mmCIF file of C-alpha atoms in Angstrom:
data_model
loop_
_atom_site.group_PDB
_atom_site.id
_atom_site.type_symbol
_atom_site.label_atom_id
_atom_site.label_comp_id
_atom_site.label_asym_id
_atom_site.label_seq_id
_atom_site.Cartn_x
_atom_site.Cartn_y
_atom_site.Cartn_z
ATOM 1 C CA MET A 17 -28.828 -1.361 -24.309
ATOM 2 C CA ASP A 18 -30.607 -4.652 -23.496
ATOM 3 C CA ARG A 19 -29.747 -6.037 -26.932
ATOM 4 C CA TYR A 20 -26.059 -5.908 -25.934
ATOM 5 C CA SER A 21 -26.557 -7.753 -22.670
ATOM 6 C CA PHE A 22 -26.849 -11.149 -24.401
ATOM 7 C CA SER A 23 -23.536 -10.909 -26.220
ATOM 8 C CA LEU A 24 -20.306 -11.532 -24.364
ATOM 9 C CA THR A 25 -17.999 -10.346 -27.122
ATOM 10 C CA THR A 26 -19.878 -7.150 -28.137
ATOM 11 C CA PHE A 27 -19.296 -3.885 -26.312
ATOM 12 C CA ALA A 28 -22.290 -1.770 -25.361
ATOM 13 C CA PRO A 29 -22.203 1.884 -26.513
ATOM 14 C CA ASN A 30 -21.066 2.948 -23.023
ATOM 15 C CA GLY A 31 -17.955 0.769 -23.365
ATOM 16 C CA LYS A 32 -19.047 -2.019 -21.030
ATOM 17 C CA LEU A 33 -19.347 -5.761 -21.547
ATOM 18 C CA LEU A 34 -22.674 -6.315 -19.868
ATOM 19 C CA GLN A 35 -22.177 -10.038 -19.287
ATOM 20 C CA ILE A 36 -19.256 -9.128 -17.021
ATOM 21 C CA GLU A 37 -21.534 -6.742 -15.149
ATOM 22 C CA HIS A 38 -23.981 -9.614 -14.684
ATOM 23 C CA ALA A 39 -21.145 -11.857 -13.461
ATOM 24 C CA LEU A 40 -20.230 -9.237 -10.870
ATOM 25 C CA ALA A 41 -23.887 -9.198 -9.800
ATOM 26 C CA ALA A 42 -23.618 -12.964 -9.221
ATOM 27 C CA VAL A 43 -20.582 -12.309 -7.032
ATOM 28 C CA GLY A 44 -22.550 -9.653 -5.150
ATOM 29 C CA ASN A 45 -25.242 -12.203 -4.368
ATOM 30 C CA GLY A 46 -22.710 -14.655 -2.932
ATOM 31 C CA SER A 47 -21.531 -15.185 0.628
ATOM 32 C CA THR A 48 -19.311 -12.487 2.098
ATOM 33 C CA SER A 49 -15.593 -13.315 2.131
ATOM 34 C CA VAL A 50 -12.819 -11.334 3.817
ATOM 35 C CA GLY A 51 -9.038 -11.287 3.459
ATOM 36 C CA ILE A 52 -6.437 -9.537 5.640
ATOM 37 C CA LYS A 53 -2.681 -9.424 5.121
ATOM 38 C CA ALA A 54 -0.921 -9.263 8.481
ATOM 39 C CA ALA A 55 2.724 -8.504 9.225
ATOM 40 C CA ASN A 56 3.443 -12.207 9.697
ATOM 41 C CA GLY A 57 0.868 -13.958 7.526
ATOM 42 C CA VAL A 58 -2.509 -13.834 5.801
ATOM 43 C CA VAL A 59 -6.029 -14.760 6.907
ATOM 44 C CA ILE A 60 -9.065 -15.387 4.709
ATOM 45 C CA ALA A 61 -12.545 -16.010 6.063
ATOM 46 C CA THR A 62 -16.019 -16.563 4.651
ATOM 47 C CA GLU A 63 -19.601 -17.241 5.606
ATOM 48 C CA LYS A 64 -20.613 -20.861 5.183
ATOM 49 C CA LYS A 65 -24.382 -20.877 4.957
ATOM 50 C CA ALA A 66 -26.595 -23.632 3.613
ATOM 51 C CA GLY A 67 -29.783 -23.002 1.668
ATOM 52 C CA SER A 68 -31.623 -25.468 3.893
ATOM 53 C CA SER A 69 -31.275 -26.742 7.450
ATOM 54 C CA LEU A 70 -31.323 -30.268 5.997
ATOM 55 C CA ILE A 71 -27.996 -29.792 4.189
ATOM 56 C CA ASP A 72 -24.873 -31.186 5.846
ATOM 57 C CA VAL A 73 -22.898 -27.946 6.346
ATOM 58 C CA SER A 74 -19.613 -29.828 6.771
ATOM 59 C CA SER A 75 -19.830 -30.826 3.096
ATOM 60 C CA LEU A 76 -19.811 -27.205 1.885
ATOM 61 C CA GLU A 77 -16.397 -26.162 0.592
ATOM 62 C CA HIS A 78 -15.964 -22.416 0.175
ATOM 63 C CA MET A 79 -12.244 -22.438 0.933
ATOM 64 C CA VAL A 80 -9.502 -24.702 -0.427
ATOM 65 C CA MET A 81 -5.761 -25.267 -0.327
ATOM 66 C CA VAL A 82 -4.322 -24.950 -3.837
ATOM 67 C CA CYS A 83 -0.823 -26.027 -2.800
ATOM 68 C CA GLU A 84 0.943 -26.008 0.550
ATOM 69 C CA SER A 85 1.762 -22.291 0.457
ATOM 70 C CA ILE A 86 -1.431 -20.962 -1.175
ATOM 71 C CA GLY A 87 -5.134 -21.079 -0.322
ATOM 72 C CA MET A 88 -8.163 -19.354 -1.772
ATOM 73 C CA VAL A 89 -11.788 -18.550 -1.088
ATOM 74 C CA TYR A 90 -14.611 -17.335 -3.322
ATOM 75 C CA SER A 91 -17.849 -15.421 -3.457
ATOM 76 C CA GLY A 92 -20.358 -16.227 -6.182
ATOM 77 C CA MET A 93 -21.172 -19.486 -7.938
ATOM 78 C CA GLY A 94 -19.776 -22.645 -6.372
ATOM 79 C CA PRO A 95 -19.607 -24.779 -9.549
ATOM 80 C CA ASP A 96 -17.525 -22.102 -11.297
ATOM 81 C CA PHE A 97 -15.185 -22.054 -8.293
ATOM 82 C CA ARG A 98 -14.617 -25.820 -8.584
ATOM 83 C CA VAL A 99 -13.477 -25.415 -12.194
ATOM 84 C CA LEU A 100 -11.003 -22.696 -11.203
ATOM 85 C CA VAL A 101 -9.730 -24.759 -8.260
ATOM 86 C CA ASN A 102 -8.893 -27.605 -10.633
ATOM 87 C CA SER A 103 -7.108 -25.195 -12.987
ATOM 88 C CA ALA A 104 -5.178 -23.627 -10.105
ATOM 89 C CA ARG A 105 -4.044 -26.992 -8.741
ATOM 90 C CA LYS A 106 -2.926 -28.158 -12.176
ATOM 91 C CA ALA A 107 -0.949 -24.928 -12.667
ATOM 92 C CA ALA A 108 0.677 -25.311 -9.232
ATOM 93 C CA GLN A 109 1.635 -28.937 -9.932
ATOM 94 C CA LYS A 110 3.021 -28.015 -13.347
ATOM 95 C CA TYR A 111 5.206 -25.329 -11.757
ATOM 96 C CA ARG A 112 6.388 -27.719 -9.022
ATOM 97 C CA ARG A 113 7.262 -30.399 -11.561
ATOM 98 C CA ILE A 114 9.593 -27.969 -13.324
ATOM 99 C CA TYR A 115 11.033 -25.925 -10.456
ATOM 100 C CA MET A 116 10.620 -28.340 -7.495
ATOM 101 C CA GLU A 117 8.817 -25.732 -5.387
ATOM 102 C CA ASP A 118 5.399 -24.126 -5.049
ATOM 103 C CA PRO A 119 4.733 -21.236 -7.427
ATOM 104 C CA PRO A 120 5.027 -17.645 -6.191
ATOM 105 C CA VAL A 121 1.580 -16.298 -5.396
ATOM 106 C CA ARG A 122 1.663 -13.682 -8.166
ATOM 107 C CA ILE A 123 2.462 -16.365 -10.793
ATOM 108 C CA LEU A 124 -0.554 -18.463 -9.807
ATOM 109 C CA VAL A 125 -2.755 -15.348 -9.670
ATOM 110 C CA LYS A 126 -1.695 -14.353 -13.199
ATOM 111 C CA GLU A 127 -2.461 -17.861 -14.448
ATOM 112 C CA LEU A 128 -5.986 -17.821 -13.005
ATOM 113 C CA ALA A 129 -6.605 -14.245 -14.128
ATOM 114 C CA SER A 130 -5.598 -15.212 -17.687
ATOM 115 C CA ILE A 131 -8.086 -18.102 -17.674
ATOM 116 C CA MET A 132 -10.866 -15.842 -16.402
ATOM 117 C CA GLN A 133 -10.011 -13.131 -18.945
ATOM 118 C CA GLU A 134 -10.094 -15.658 -21.789
ATOM 119 C CA PHE A 135 -13.701 -16.404 -20.889
ATOM 120 C CA THR A 136 -14.609 -12.741 -21.509
ATOM 121 C CA GLN A 137 -13.657 -12.712 -25.195
ATOM 122 C CA SER A 138 -14.473 -16.191 -26.468
ATOM 123 C CA GLY A 139 -17.634 -17.237 -28.253
ATOM 124 C CA GLY A 140 -19.889 -19.901 -26.780
ATOM 125 C CA VAL A 141 -18.821 -19.332 -23.173
ATOM 126 C CA ARG A 142 -19.712 -16.979 -20.346
ATOM 127 C CA PRO A 143 -17.605 -15.232 -17.693
ATOM 128 C CA PHE A 144 -16.964 -17.035 -14.427
ATOM 129 C CA GLY A 145 -19.499 -15.933 -11.824
ATOM 130 C CA VAL A 146 -16.959 -15.735 -9.015
ATOM 131 C CA SER A 147 -14.421 -13.416 -7.463
ATOM 132 C CA LEU A 148 -11.462 -14.993 -5.684
ATOM 133 C CA LEU A 149 -9.344 -14.042 -2.695
ATOM 134 C CA ILE A 150 -5.972 -15.781 -2.951
ATOM 135 C CA ALA A 151 -3.690 -15.887 0.094
ATOM 136 C CA GLY A 152 -0.172 -17.218 0.277
ATOM 137 C CA VAL A 153 3.423 -16.797 1.337
ATOM 138 C CA ASP A 154 6.473 -16.754 -0.945
ATOM 139 C CA ASP A 155 9.877 -15.048 -1.195
ATOM 140 C CA ARG A 156 8.134 -11.663 -1.116
ATOM 141 C CA GLY A 157 6.427 -12.478 2.177
ATOM 142 C CA PRO A 158 2.654 -12.635 2.750
ATOM 143 C CA ASN A 159 0.421 -11.934 -0.253
ATOM 144 C CA LEU A 160 -3.289 -11.284 -0.672
ATOM 145 C CA TYR A 161 -4.833 -10.932 -4.136
ATOM 146 C CA GLN A 162 -8.342 -10.459 -5.477
ATOM 147 C CA VAL A 163 -9.261 -11.773 -8.938
ATOM 148 C CA ASP A 164 -12.522 -10.654 -10.581
ATOM 149 C CA PRO A 165 -14.617 -12.186 -13.416
ATOM 150 C CA SER A 166 -13.096 -9.743 -15.905
ATOM 151 C CA GLY A 167 -9.637 -11.213 -15.274
ATOM 152 C CA SER A 168 -8.507 -8.123 -13.362
ATOM 153 C CA TYR A 169 -6.408 -8.807 -10.281
ATOM 154 C CA PHE A 170 -5.196 -6.565 -7.471
ATOM 155 C CA PRO A 171 -2.941 -6.990 -4.434
ATOM 156 C CA TRP A 172 -4.649 -5.893 -1.203
ATOM 157 C CA LYS A 173 -3.769 -5.218 2.403
ATOM 158 C CA ALA A 174 -7.350 -6.074 3.376
ATOM 159 C CA THR A 175 -10.493 -6.472 1.328
ATOM 160 C CA ALA A 176 -13.929 -8.089 1.116
ATOM 161 C CA ILE A 177 -16.072 -9.558 -1.651
ATOM 162 C CA GLY A 178 -19.636 -10.810 -1.821
ATOM 163 C CA LYS A 179 -22.997 -9.709 -0.491
ATOM 164 C CA ASN A 180 -21.832 -7.395 2.295
ATOM 165 C CA MET A 181 -18.724 -6.120 0.501
ATOM 166 C CA VAL A 182 -19.306 -2.374 0.931
ATOM 167 C CA ASN A 183 -19.976 -2.427 4.677
ATOM 168 C CA SER A 184 -17.170 -4.931 5.242
ATOM 169 C CA LYS A 185 -14.635 -2.748 3.432
ATOM 170 C CA THR A 186 -15.751 0.279 5.440
ATOM 171 C CA PHE A 187 -15.262 -1.723 8.647
ATOM 172 C CA LEU A 188 -11.819 -2.905 7.532
ATOM 173 C CA GLU A 189 -10.729 0.634 6.688
ATOM 174 C CA LYS A 190 -11.428 1.624 10.297
ATOM 175 C CA ARG A 191 -9.847 -1.445 11.912
ATOM 176 C CA PHE A 192 -6.886 -2.302 9.688
ATOM 177 C CA ASP A 193 -3.339 -1.451 10.751
ATOM 178 C CA ASN A 194 -0.159 -2.142 8.775
ATOM 179 C CA ASP A 195 1.463 -3.690 11.853
ATOM 180 C CA ILE A 196 -1.419 -6.036 12.666
ATOM 181 C CA ASP A 197 -0.277 -9.547 13.572
ATOM 182 C CA LEU A 198 -1.908 -12.743 12.380
ATOM 183 C CA GLU A 199 -3.751 -13.441 15.638
ATOM 184 C CA ASP A 200 -5.388 -10.000 15.633
ATOM 185 C CA ALA A 201 -6.098 -10.347 11.914
ATOM 186 C CA VAL A 202 -8.152 -13.498 12.583
ATOM 187 C CA TYR A 203 -10.237 -11.639 15.174
ATOM 188 C CA THR A 204 -10.657 -8.689 12.801
ATOM 189 C CA ALA A 205 -11.772 -10.986 9.972
ATOM 190 C CA ILE A 206 -14.370 -12.636 12.210
ATOM 191 C CA LEU A 207 -15.626 -9.261 13.452
ATOM 192 C CA THR A 208 -15.882 -8.053 9.844
ATOM 193 C CA LEU A 209 -18.034 -11.043 8.893
ATOM 194 C CA LYS A 210 -20.115 -10.534 12.012
ATOM 195 C CA GLU A 211 -20.996 -6.980 10.929
ATOM 196 C CA GLY A 212 -23.357 -8.211 8.237
ATOM 197 C CA PHE A 213 -24.033 -11.731 9.453
ATOM 198 C CA GLU A 214 -27.687 -12.793 9.567
ATOM 199 C CA GLY A 215 -28.556 -14.937 12.575
ATOM 200 C CA GLN A 216 -26.165 -16.376 15.140
ATOM 201 C CA MET A 217 -22.564 -16.943 14.102
ATOM 202 C CA THR A 218 -21.204 -20.344 15.121
ATOM 203 C CA GLU A 219 -18.112 -22.397 14.352
ATOM 204 C CA GLN A 220 -20.177 -24.247 11.726
ATOM 205 C CA SER A 221 -21.343 -21.124 9.893
ATOM 206 C CA ILE A 222 -17.956 -19.601 9.004
ATOM 207 C CA ASP A 223 -14.694 -20.868 7.542
ATOM 208 C CA VAL A 224 -11.280 -19.387 8.387
ATOM 209 C CA GLY A 225 -7.940 -20.126 6.747
ATOM 210 C CA VAL A 226 -4.496 -18.852 7.744
ATOM 211 C CA ILE A 227 -0.906 -19.042 6.596
ATOM 212 C CA THR A 228 2.034 -17.657 8.556
ATOM 213 C CA THR A 229 5.450 -16.553 7.366
ATOM 214 C CA ILE A 230 7.070 -18.330 10.328
ATOM 215 C CA PRO A 231 8.361 -21.845 9.509
ATOM 216 C CA THR A 232 7.476 -24.624 11.959
ATOM 217 C CA THR A 233 10.175 -26.738 13.597
ATOM 218 C CA GLN A 234 9.639 -30.487 13.307
ATOM 219 C CA ALA A 235 10.557 -33.151 15.850
ATOM 220 C CA ASP A 236 13.832 -33.876 14.047
ATOM 221 C CA GLY A 237 14.820 -30.206 14.274
ATOM 222 C CA LYS A 238 14.253 -29.451 10.599
ATOM 223 C CA GLN A 239 12.223 -26.421 9.638
ATOM 224 C CA LYS A 240 9.054 -26.955 7.635
ATOM 225 C CA PRO A 241 8.031 -24.143 5.249
ATOM 226 C CA PRO A 242 4.803 -22.213 5.881
ATOM 227 C CA ARG A 243 1.639 -24.161 5.126
ATOM 228 C CA PHE A 244 -1.892 -22.904 4.491
ATOM 229 C CA GLN A 245 -4.408 -24.431 6.874
ATOM 230 C CA ARG A 246 -8.109 -24.154 7.569
ATOM 231 C CA LEU A 247 -8.971 -23.692 11.210
ATOM 232 C CA SER A 248 -10.926 -26.521 12.797
ATOM 233 C CA PRO A 249 -14.419 -25.868 14.226
ATOM 234 C CA ALA A 250 -12.924 -26.135 17.737
ATOM 235 C CA GLU A 251 -10.325 -23.441 16.948
ATOM 236 C CA ILE A 252 -12.976 -21.176 15.407
ATOM 237 C CA LYS A 253 -15.157 -21.679 18.489
ATOM 238 C CA ASP A 254 -12.287 -20.484 20.703
ATOM 239 C CA TYR A 255 -11.942 -17.325 18.625
ATOM 240 C CA LEU A 256 -15.698 -16.701 18.667
ATOM 241 C CA SER A 257 -15.786 -17.023 22.455
ATOM 242 C CA ASN A 258 -13.297 -14.132 22.668
ATOM 243 C CA VAL A 259 -15.100 -11.890 20.186
ATOM 244 C CA ALA A 260 -17.269 -9.236 21.781
#
């Protein structure tokens, strides 16, 4: 079967594309990331570990805002994630230019999944070595999707990807509730990461992003639509101080 593992476009006798299996292994070696869809929003969180104590951790970007209503996080290979971030932002801007609003989450997910799938059947390329968790709010309410290197995508209530995926999912299955609110979801996400975290967890070693379905009221009385935001180190520190 090894002779099939070097070809992306040739199926092995067991029906698998082995390069995709290898891409999933790259995801499994990446930092653990968690996503939880609450009743009033979505939270995504990830470990933010540096390979050396000499690296400036604040420069590491595992989580990004794609557009105001959508954010995403990855597990796997960082350079591949950067390429997909650029594609996602271009797709979001293209949609906004036509329709004057951010794209629905499922539309952006389909766009990214199509790009990732194209890289599983083209010569001279390899699959992306990342899985994505995409969180956002649209007319359907809060949304959480996972996109894998094969181009498959799934909506989730709560899920985890990366190195500690299995244990994290088991933990989420015990803790998740359909009526969970966003505040509790943040605590649950942090506790899930803490389950398999090596060393001491600090505000510098994790990244947390949230988006709520509740619009914010501005000083002039106008309502501002929901906006994805990454929590500051100070906010994360407050949450950590309340986690048992």
